[in-house]
Amino acid sequence: ESKSSGKSRACLFRPEMAASFRRRTELEGEMREGLAAGQFELAYQPIVEITSGKVVAVEALLRWNHPSMGRVSPAEFIPIAERSDLISDLGEWVFARAAADARRLPAGVSISVNVSPMQFRQPGRLVAAIRAIMEREKVSPGRLEVEVTESVLIDDSRQTLETMAELRAMGLRFSLDDFGTGYASIGYLATYSFDKVKIDRSFASVIGDNDAARSVVELVQHLADRIGFTVVAEGLEDDAQVKAIAATGIPLAQGYFFSKPEAIETLVARLATAGTLTVS
Ligand code: C2E
Ligand code: MG
Ligand code: MG
Ligand code: MG
């Protein structure tokens, strides 16, 4: 054992770490029960064509409403689920719910589902589950898009490529989520054929006055034109950000400026009253 690992082991006994361990263990148990008790639901956030405001897709975002803790953020509970086998149960619940909800949305609107890198580590289970759901729900597979983050590509690229190819053969499409923040290299855009690449929300707030950040975003759009994927700008909150993104030629966007994630009923009603698939 090295000195440094001995040191980090000692850190495990700091009181605040014991508290966070207790919180994790508690949440894990509560999640298991909550899934069975129907405490989870999906919120859907539109992805729109910037020039027309037309809704082309919605992203399914998992929501947990705990009876006594209230709303727990996926930013907190997803990483905990990922440390146990719970992520596959949760992920399969999400996929099934989203596939069932697809029927309630106009045929031109596709649904994006976040799939955890941990689910890709059990490729047999993932593919079988998705196949079973698609057969049961009879949803056209072309309407379902799998969102993966770059960490899925780093884990085991050969196995991931095979799994993606299998799902692609079933008709599913793929988005690369949160691009530009982690370790993903531009080379991934050539190796893996993504249908969409989502530029991380951290770019939205700086692109207006940061030339370097804008150059990166412009480069991604340039590659999109050459390679043939579609770029989505994530997390646009105001008009200035939308204008700055639109100026780079990026066609699609998502963010509070257009719509917050909302219940399927609300979304369906809004799309129906508007008469057209637009958000303003
Ligand atoms: P993500 O997949 O990148 O989803 C986008 C997140 O940004 C969502 O947070 C969304 O509510 C938020 N967002 C959208 N527009 C804006 C904006 O204009 N401003 C700001 N500040 N935020 C915006 P949410 O729902 O809290 O989810 C956080 C993350 O949790 C997701 O990031 C995703 O990584 C994970 N997640 C959520 N649902 C699922 C799921 O069903 N399965 C898996 N594996 N992960 C999920
Ligand atoms: Mg996502
Ligand atoms: Mg994202
Ligand atoms: Mg994210």
PDB file of C-alpha atoms in Angstrom, residues 9-255:
ATOM      1  CA  ARG A   9      -8.396   5.476   3.423  1.00  0.00           C
ATOM      2  CA  ALA A  10      -8.065   7.382   6.652  1.00  0.00           C
ATOM      3  CA  CYS A  11     -10.282  10.052   5.099  1.00  0.00           C
ATOM      4  CA  LEU A  12     -13.127   7.536   4.982  1.00  0.00           C
ATOM      5  CA  PHE A  13     -13.553   8.008   8.695  1.00  0.00           C
ATOM      6  CA  ARG A  14     -14.142  11.732   8.615  1.00  0.00           C
ATOM      7  CA  PRO A  15     -17.589  12.390  10.125  1.00  0.00           C
ATOM      8  CA  GLU A  16     -18.957  14.244   7.074  1.00  0.00           C
ATOM      9  CA  MET A  17     -18.003  11.293   4.900  1.00  0.00           C
ATOM     10  CA  ALA A  18     -19.815   8.933   7.240  1.00  0.00           C
ATOM     11  CA  ALA A  19     -22.862  11.179   6.868  1.00  0.00           C
ATOM     12  CA  SER A  20     -22.656  11.143   3.085  1.00  0.00           C
ATOM     13  CA  PHE A  21     -22.241   7.363   3.154  1.00  0.00           C
ATOM     14  CA  ARG A  22     -25.400   7.113   5.272  1.00  0.00           C
ATOM     15  CA  ARG A  23     -27.268   9.389   2.856  1.00  0.00           C
ATOM     16  CA  ARG A  24     -26.156   7.261  -0.119  1.00  0.00           C
ATOM     17  CA  THR A  25     -27.160   4.015   1.569  1.00  0.00           C
ATOM     18  CA  GLU A  26     -30.484   5.508   2.610  1.00  0.00           C
ATOM     19  CA  LEU A  27     -31.233   6.869  -0.860  1.00  0.00           C
ATOM     20  CA  GLU A  28     -30.352   3.558  -2.462  1.00  0.00           C
ATOM     21  CA  GLY A  29     -32.875   1.724  -0.280  1.00  0.00           C
ATOM     22  CA  GLU A  30     -35.498   4.442  -0.774  1.00  0.00           C
ATOM     23  CA  MET A  31     -34.992   4.334  -4.549  1.00  0.00           C
ATOM     24  CA  ARG A  32     -35.578   0.606  -4.638  1.00  0.00           C
ATOM     25  CA  GLU A  33     -38.838   1.024  -2.719  1.00  0.00           C
ATOM     26  CA  GLY A  34     -39.788   4.163  -4.608  1.00  0.00           C
ATOM     27  CA  LEU A  35     -39.502   2.424  -7.958  1.00  0.00           C
ATOM     28  CA  ALA A  36     -41.911  -0.277  -6.802  1.00  0.00           C
ATOM     29  CA  ALA A  37     -44.197   2.319  -5.182  1.00  0.00           C
ATOM     30  CA  GLY A  38     -44.528   4.475  -8.302  1.00  0.00           C
ATOM     31  CA  GLN A  39     -42.637   7.506  -6.963  1.00  0.00           C
ATOM     32  CA  PHE A  40     -40.765   8.058 -10.223  1.00  0.00           C
ATOM     33  CA  GLU A  41     -42.023   9.909 -13.236  1.00  0.00           C
ATOM     34  CA  LEU A  42     -40.686  11.443 -16.418  1.00  0.00           C
ATOM     35  CA  ALA A  43     -40.588  15.096 -17.351  1.00  0.00           C
ATOM     36  CA  TYR A  44     -40.107  15.992 -21.006  1.00  0.00           C
ATOM     37  CA  GLN A  45     -38.143  18.951 -22.320  1.00  0.00           C
ATOM     38  CA  PRO A  46     -38.636  20.031 -25.945  1.00  0.00           C
ATOM     39  CA  ILE A  47     -35.765  20.217 -28.421  1.00  0.00           C
ATOM     40  CA  VAL A  48     -36.657  22.844 -30.991  1.00  0.00           C
ATOM     41  CA  GLU A  49     -35.600  24.058 -34.383  1.00  0.00           C
ATOM     42  CA  ILE A  50     -34.252  27.532 -33.626  1.00  0.00           C
ATOM     43  CA  THR A  51     -35.445  29.271 -36.799  1.00  0.00           C
ATOM     44  CA  SER A  52     -39.055  28.029 -36.615  1.00  0.00           C
ATOM     45  CA  GLY A  53     -39.621  27.143 -32.959  1.00  0.00           C
ATOM     46  CA  LYS A  54     -40.872  23.757 -34.166  1.00  0.00           C
ATOM     47  CA  VAL A  55     -40.544  20.957 -31.602  1.00  0.00           C
ATOM     48  CA  VAL A  56     -38.605  18.142 -33.247  1.00  0.00           C
ATOM     49  CA  ALA A  57     -37.949  15.994 -30.192  1.00  0.00           C
ATOM     50  CA  VAL A  58     -38.322  15.804 -26.428  1.00  0.00           C
ATOM     51  CA  GLU A  59     -35.806  14.596 -23.865  1.00  0.00           C
ATOM     52  CA  ALA A  60     -37.105  12.328 -21.102  1.00  0.00           C
ATOM     53  CA  LEU A  61     -35.760  13.404 -17.691  1.00  0.00           C
ATOM     54  CA  LEU A  62     -36.275  11.258 -14.639  1.00  0.00           C
ATOM     55  CA  ARG A  63     -38.027  12.798 -11.620  1.00  0.00           C
ATOM     56  CA  TRP A  64     -38.259  11.346  -8.128  1.00  0.00           C
ATOM     57  CA  ASN A  65     -40.869  12.645  -5.744  1.00  0.00           C
ATOM     58  CA  HIS A  66     -40.189  11.055  -2.374  1.00  0.00           C
ATOM     59  CA  PRO A  67     -43.105  11.142   0.125  1.00  0.00           C
ATOM     60  CA  SER A  68     -41.071  12.703   2.956  1.00  0.00           C
ATOM     61  CA  MET A  69     -37.848  13.993   1.336  1.00  0.00           C
ATOM     62  CA  GLY A  70     -39.712  15.687  -1.511  1.00  0.00           C
ATOM     63  CA  ARG A  71     -38.032  16.075  -4.862  1.00  0.00           C
ATOM     64  CA  VAL A  72     -34.581  14.536  -5.114  1.00  0.00           C
ATOM     65  CA  SER A  73     -32.463  15.704  -8.065  1.00  0.00           C
ATOM     66  CA  PRO A  74     -31.292  13.163 -10.645  1.00  0.00           C
ATOM     67  CA  ALA A  75     -27.888  14.823 -10.315  1.00  0.00           C
ATOM     68  CA  GLU A  76     -27.851  13.295  -6.819  1.00  0.00           C
ATOM     69  CA  PHE A  77     -29.686   9.984  -7.217  1.00  0.00           C
ATOM     70  CA  ILE A  78     -28.437   8.833 -10.646  1.00  0.00           C
ATOM     71  CA  PRO A  79     -24.779   8.568  -9.511  1.00  0.00           C
ATOM     72  CA  ILE A  80     -25.937   6.581  -6.470  1.00  0.00           C
ATOM     73  CA  ALA A  81     -28.015   4.259  -8.619  1.00  0.00           C
ATOM     74  CA  GLU A  82     -24.971   3.850 -10.874  1.00  0.00           C
ATOM     75  CA  ARG A  83     -22.975   2.415  -7.980  1.00  0.00           C
ATOM     76  CA  SER A  84     -25.477  -0.384  -7.554  1.00  0.00           C
ATOM     77  CA  ASP A  85     -27.434  -2.584  -9.944  1.00  0.00           C
ATOM     78  CA  LEU A  86     -30.358  -0.229  -9.447  1.00  0.00           C
ATOM     79  CA  ILE A  87     -29.394   1.848 -12.491  1.00  0.00           C
ATOM     80  CA  SER A  88     -30.473  -0.935 -14.854  1.00  0.00           C
ATOM     81  CA  ASP A  89     -33.877  -1.293 -13.183  1.00  0.00           C
ATOM     82  CA  LEU A  90     -34.348   2.481 -13.219  1.00  0.00           C
ATOM     83  CA  GLY A  91     -33.045   2.808 -16.779  1.00  0.00           C
ATOM     84  CA  GLU A  92     -35.378   0.107 -18.040  1.00  0.00           C
ATOM     85  CA  TRP A  93     -38.318   1.728 -16.274  1.00  0.00           C
ATOM     86  CA  VAL A  94     -37.432   5.029 -17.999  1.00  0.00           C
ATOM     87  CA  PHE A  95     -37.164   3.401 -21.408  1.00  0.00           C
ATOM     88  CA  ALA A  96     -40.485   1.588 -21.033  1.00  0.00           C
ATOM     89  CA  ARG A  97     -42.291   4.733 -19.826  1.00  0.00           C
ATOM     90  CA  ALA A  98     -40.825   6.837 -22.656  1.00  0.00           C
ATOM     91  CA  ALA A  99     -41.738   4.229 -25.289  1.00  0.00           C
ATOM     92  CA  ALA A 100     -45.318   4.128 -23.970  1.00  0.00           C
ATOM     93  CA  ASP A 101     -45.522   7.945 -23.921  1.00  0.00           C
ATOM     94  CA  ALA A 102     -44.272   8.135 -27.516  1.00  0.00           C
ATOM     95  CA  ARG A 103     -47.752   7.122 -28.645  1.00  0.00           C
ATOM     96  CA  ARG A 104     -49.241  10.281 -27.099  1.00  0.00           C
ATOM     97  CA  LEU A 105     -46.951  12.597 -29.024  1.00  0.00           C
ATOM     98  CA  PRO A 106     -47.248  13.565 -32.699  1.00  0.00           C
ATOM     99  CA  ALA A 107     -45.394  11.163 -35.007  1.00  0.00           C
ATOM    100  CA  GLY A 108     -42.913  13.851 -36.015  1.00  0.00           C
ATOM    101  CA  VAL A 109     -41.625  14.245 -32.476  1.00  0.00           C
ATOM    102  CA  SER A 110     -38.909  11.830 -31.391  1.00  0.00           C
ATOM    103  CA  ILE A 111     -38.028  10.951 -27.812  1.00  0.00           C
ATOM    104  CA  SER A 112     -34.525  11.034 -26.357  1.00  0.00           C
ATOM    105  CA  VAL A 113     -33.738   8.747 -23.450  1.00  0.00           C
ATOM    106  CA  ASN A 114     -30.598   9.051 -21.306  1.00  0.00           C
ATOM    107  CA  VAL A 115     -28.874   5.691 -20.939  1.00  0.00           C
ATOM    108  CA  SER A 116     -26.194   5.321 -18.283  1.00  0.00           C
ATOM    109  CA  PRO A 117     -22.687   4.123 -19.139  1.00  0.00           C
ATOM    110  CA  MET A 118     -23.267   1.508 -16.430  1.00  0.00           C
ATOM    111  CA  GLN A 119     -26.105   0.031 -18.468  1.00  0.00           C
ATOM    112  CA  PHE A 120     -23.670  -0.375 -21.370  1.00  0.00           C
ATOM    113  CA  ARG A 121     -21.509  -2.525 -19.108  1.00  0.00           C
ATOM    114  CA  GLN A 122     -24.243  -5.164 -19.232  1.00  0.00           C
ATOM    115  CA  PRO A 123     -24.810  -5.087 -22.984  1.00  0.00           C
ATOM    116  CA  GLY A 124     -26.784  -8.335 -23.120  1.00  0.00           C
ATOM    117  CA  ARG A 125     -29.278  -7.112 -20.569  1.00  0.00           C
ATOM    118  CA  LEU A 126     -29.527  -3.647 -22.164  1.00  0.00           C
ATOM    119  CA  VAL A 127     -30.185  -4.900 -25.682  1.00  0.00           C
ATOM    120  CA  ALA A 128     -32.661  -7.576 -24.537  1.00  0.00           C
ATOM    121  CA  ALA A 129     -34.582  -5.079 -22.394  1.00  0.00           C
ATOM    122  CA  ILE A 130     -34.829  -2.514 -25.181  1.00  0.00           C
ATOM    123  CA  ARG A 131     -35.848  -5.165 -27.704  1.00  0.00           C
ATOM    124  CA  ALA A 132     -38.620  -6.428 -25.395  1.00  0.00           C
ATOM    125  CA  ILE A 133     -39.901  -2.897 -24.756  1.00  0.00           C
ATOM    126  CA  MET A 134     -39.946  -2.021 -28.462  1.00  0.00           C
ATOM    127  CA  GLU A 135     -41.885  -5.178 -29.277  1.00  0.00           C
ATOM    128  CA  ARG A 136     -44.377  -4.621 -26.488  1.00  0.00           C
ATOM    129  CA  GLU A 137     -44.995  -0.936 -27.137  1.00  0.00           C
ATOM    130  CA  LYS A 138     -44.898  -1.228 -30.931  1.00  0.00           C
ATOM    131  CA  VAL A 139     -43.290   2.189 -31.204  1.00  0.00           C
ATOM    132  CA  SER A 140     -41.388   2.934 -34.362  1.00  0.00           C
ATOM    133  CA  PRO A 141     -37.741   2.574 -33.294  1.00  0.00           C
ATOM    134  CA  GLY A 142     -36.721   5.540 -35.438  1.00  0.00           C
ATOM    135  CA  ARG A 143     -38.541   7.798 -32.973  1.00  0.00           C
ATOM    136  CA  LEU A 144     -36.374   6.733 -30.062  1.00  0.00           C
ATOM    137  CA  GLU A 145     -32.957   8.204 -29.516  1.00  0.00           C
ATOM    138  CA  VAL A 146     -30.431   7.053 -26.933  1.00  0.00           C
ATOM    139  CA  GLU A 147     -28.416   9.807 -25.237  1.00  0.00           C
ATOM    140  CA  VAL A 148     -24.999   8.721 -24.057  1.00  0.00           C
ATOM    141  CA  THR A 149     -22.240  10.748 -22.481  1.00  0.00           C
ATOM    142  CA  GLU A 150     -18.672  10.488 -23.613  1.00  0.00           C
ATOM    143  CA  SER A 151     -17.753   8.335 -20.597  1.00  0.00           C
ATOM    144  CA  VAL A 152     -19.539   5.434 -22.274  1.00  0.00           C
ATOM    145  CA  LEU A 153     -17.022   5.672 -25.114  1.00  0.00           C
ATOM    146  CA  ILE A 154     -14.031   5.653 -22.822  1.00  0.00           C
ATOM    147  CA  ASP A 155     -15.051   2.588 -20.803  1.00  0.00           C
ATOM    148  CA  ASP A 156     -14.651  -0.103 -23.436  1.00  0.00           C
ATOM    149  CA  SER A 157     -14.843   1.277 -26.923  1.00  0.00           C
ATOM    150  CA  ARG A 158     -14.965  -2.025 -28.800  1.00  0.00           C
ATOM    151  CA  GLN A 159     -17.826  -3.452 -26.759  1.00  0.00           C
ATOM    152  CA  THR A 160     -19.645  -0.116 -26.837  1.00  0.00           C
ATOM    153  CA  LEU A 161     -19.343   0.051 -30.620  1.00  0.00           C
ATOM    154  CA  GLU A 162     -20.839  -3.447 -30.892  1.00  0.00           C
ATOM    155  CA  THR A 163     -23.701  -2.623 -28.535  1.00  0.00           C
ATOM    156  CA  MET A 164     -24.431   0.613 -30.355  1.00  0.00           C
ATOM    157  CA  ALA A 165     -24.379  -1.242 -33.681  1.00  0.00           C
ATOM    158  CA  GLU A 166     -26.887  -3.784 -32.352  1.00  0.00           C
ATOM    159  CA  LEU A 167     -29.258  -1.071 -31.150  1.00  0.00           C
ATOM    160  CA  ARG A 168     -28.768   0.867 -34.366  1.00  0.00           C
ATOM    161  CA  ALA A 169     -29.682  -2.271 -36.328  1.00  0.00           C
ATOM    162  CA  MET A 170     -32.961  -2.257 -34.406  1.00  0.00           C
ATOM    163  CA  GLY A 171     -33.552   1.260 -35.735  1.00  0.00           C
ATOM    164  CA  LEU A 172     -32.578   3.343 -32.699  1.00  0.00           C
ATOM    165  CA  ARG A 173     -30.595   6.532 -33.080  1.00  0.00           C
ATOM    166  CA  PHE A 174     -27.881   8.033 -30.877  1.00  0.00           C
ATOM    167  CA  SER A 175     -27.036  11.418 -29.375  1.00  0.00           C
ATOM    168  CA  LEU A 176     -23.748  12.329 -27.759  1.00  0.00           C
ATOM    169  CA  ASP A 177     -24.682  14.286 -24.605  1.00  0.00           C
ATOM    170  CA  ASP A 178     -22.788  17.082 -22.822  1.00  0.00           C
ATOM    171  CA  PHE A 179     -20.176  17.378 -25.569  1.00  0.00           C
ATOM    172  CA  GLY A 180     -17.243  19.686 -24.949  1.00  0.00           C
ATOM    173  CA  THR A 181     -16.788  19.297 -21.224  1.00  0.00           C
ATOM    174  CA  GLY A 182     -15.112  16.000 -20.452  1.00  0.00           C
ATOM    175  CA  TYR A 183     -12.609  13.849 -22.195  1.00  0.00           C
ATOM    176  CA  ALA A 184     -14.314  13.254 -25.513  1.00  0.00           C
ATOM    177  CA  SER A 185     -12.017  13.994 -28.389  1.00  0.00           C
ATOM    178  CA  ILE A 186     -13.138  15.218 -31.756  1.00  0.00           C
ATOM    179  CA  GLY A 187     -12.033  11.815 -33.055  1.00  0.00           C
ATOM    180  CA  TYR A 188     -15.089  10.230 -31.414  1.00  0.00           C
ATOM    181  CA  LEU A 189     -17.295  12.146 -33.817  1.00  0.00           C
ATOM    182  CA  ALA A 190     -15.663  10.232 -36.656  1.00  0.00           C
ATOM    183  CA  THR A 191     -15.477   6.810 -34.957  1.00  0.00           C
ATOM    184  CA  TYR A 192     -19.033   6.621 -33.645  1.00  0.00           C
ATOM    185  CA  SER A 193     -21.841   7.646 -35.917  1.00  0.00           C
ATOM    186  CA  PHE A 194     -23.992   9.903 -33.809  1.00  0.00           C
ATOM    187  CA  ASP A 195     -27.187  11.340 -35.201  1.00  0.00           C
ATOM    188  CA  LYS A 196     -27.005  14.292 -32.831  1.00  0.00           C
ATOM    189  CA  VAL A 197     -24.289  15.932 -30.794  1.00  0.00           C
ATOM    190  CA  LYS A 198     -25.451  18.030 -27.858  1.00  0.00           C
ATOM    191  CA  ILE A 199     -23.145  20.871 -26.923  1.00  0.00           C
ATOM    192  CA  ASP A 200     -22.933  21.170 -23.167  1.00  0.00           C
ATOM    193  CA  ARG A 201     -24.827  23.924 -21.416  1.00  0.00           C
ATOM    194  CA  SER A 202     -21.594  25.482 -20.110  1.00  0.00           C
ATOM    195  CA  PHE A 203     -21.020  26.909 -23.614  1.00  0.00           C
ATOM    196  CA  ALA A 204     -24.370  28.708 -23.752  1.00  0.00           C
ATOM    197  CA  SER A 205     -23.504  31.308 -21.143  1.00  0.00           C
ATOM    198  CA  VAL A 206     -20.048  32.178 -22.509  1.00  0.00           C
ATOM    199  CA  ILE A 207     -20.436  31.975 -26.273  1.00  0.00           C
ATOM    200  CA  GLY A 208     -21.617  35.601 -26.561  1.00  0.00           C
ATOM    201  CA  ASP A 209     -18.391  37.157 -25.338  1.00  0.00           C
ATOM    202  CA  ASN A 210     -15.788  34.397 -25.441  1.00  0.00           C
ATOM    203  CA  ASP A 211     -14.218  34.113 -28.894  1.00  0.00           C
ATOM    204  CA  ALA A 212     -12.412  30.866 -28.103  1.00  0.00           C
ATOM    205  CA  ALA A 213     -15.577  29.147 -26.861  1.00  0.00           C
ATOM    206  CA  ARG A 214     -17.430  30.384 -29.938  1.00  0.00           C
ATOM    207  CA  SER A 215     -14.692  28.981 -32.188  1.00  0.00           C
ATOM    208  CA  VAL A 216     -15.079  25.554 -30.588  1.00  0.00           C
ATOM    209  CA  VAL A 217     -18.835  25.624 -31.138  1.00  0.00           C
ATOM    210  CA  GLU A 218     -18.377  26.783 -34.751  1.00  0.00           C
ATOM    211  CA  LEU A 219     -15.903  23.966 -35.319  1.00  0.00           C
ATOM    212  CA  VAL A 220     -18.408  21.386 -34.086  1.00  0.00           C
ATOM    213  CA  GLN A 221     -21.048  22.788 -36.459  1.00  0.00           C
ATOM    214  CA  HIS A 222     -18.499  22.719 -39.289  1.00  0.00           C
ATOM    215  CA  LEU A 223     -17.772  19.042 -38.545  1.00  0.00           C
ATOM    216  CA  ALA A 224     -21.517  18.371 -38.425  1.00  0.00           C
ATOM    217  CA  ASP A 225     -21.865  19.731 -41.971  1.00  0.00           C
ATOM    218  CA  ARG A 226     -19.009  17.547 -43.185  1.00  0.00           C
ATOM    219  CA  ILE A 227     -19.676  14.348 -41.216  1.00  0.00           C
ATOM    220  CA  GLY A 228     -23.454  14.525 -41.212  1.00  0.00           C
ATOM    221  CA  PHE A 229     -24.733  14.783 -37.672  1.00  0.00           C
ATOM    222  CA  THR A 230     -27.054  17.419 -36.232  1.00  0.00           C
ATOM    223  CA  VAL A 231     -25.977  19.786 -33.458  1.00  0.00           C
ATOM    224  CA  VAL A 232     -28.160  20.677 -30.468  1.00  0.00           C
ATOM    225  CA  ALA A 233     -27.192  23.547 -28.146  1.00  0.00           C
ATOM    226  CA  GLU A 234     -28.141  22.690 -24.556  1.00  0.00           C
ATOM    227  CA  GLY A 235     -29.204  24.985 -21.733  1.00  0.00           C
ATOM    228  CA  LEU A 236     -30.176  28.167 -23.586  1.00  0.00           C
ATOM    229  CA  GLU A 237     -31.793  30.507 -21.078  1.00  0.00           C
ATOM    230  CA  ASP A 238     -32.132  33.876 -22.775  1.00  0.00           C
ATOM    231  CA  ASP A 239     -32.576  35.607 -26.078  1.00  0.00           C
ATOM    232  CA  ALA A 240     -28.939  36.698 -26.339  1.00  0.00           C
ATOM    233  CA  GLN A 241     -27.743  33.117 -25.993  1.00  0.00           C
ATOM    234  CA  VAL A 242     -30.210  31.933 -28.626  1.00  0.00           C
ATOM    235  CA  LYS A 243     -29.009  34.647 -31.036  1.00  0.00           C
ATOM    236  CA  ALA A 244     -25.347  33.811 -30.431  1.00  0.00           C
ATOM    237  CA  ILE A 245     -25.988  30.097 -31.023  1.00  0.00           C
ATOM    238  CA  ALA A 246     -28.129  30.753 -34.092  1.00  0.00           C
ATOM    239  CA  ALA A 247     -25.288  32.822 -35.565  1.00  0.00           C
ATOM    240  CA  THR A 248     -23.035  29.765 -35.537  1.00  0.00           C
ATOM    241  CA  GLY A 249     -25.504  27.901 -37.750  1.00  0.00           C
ATOM    242  CA  ILE A 250     -26.495  25.368 -35.099  1.00  0.00           C
ATOM    243  CA  PRO A 251     -30.039  24.292 -36.015  1.00  0.00           C
ATOM    244  CA  LEU A 252     -31.452  22.819 -32.785  1.00  0.00           C
ATOM    245  CA  ALA A 253     -31.654  23.982 -29.195  1.00  0.00           C
ATOM    246  CA  GLN A 254     -32.980  23.038 -25.789  1.00  0.00           C
ATOM    247  CA  GLY A 255     -33.233  25.103 -22.637  1.00  0.00           C
TER     248      GLY A 255
END
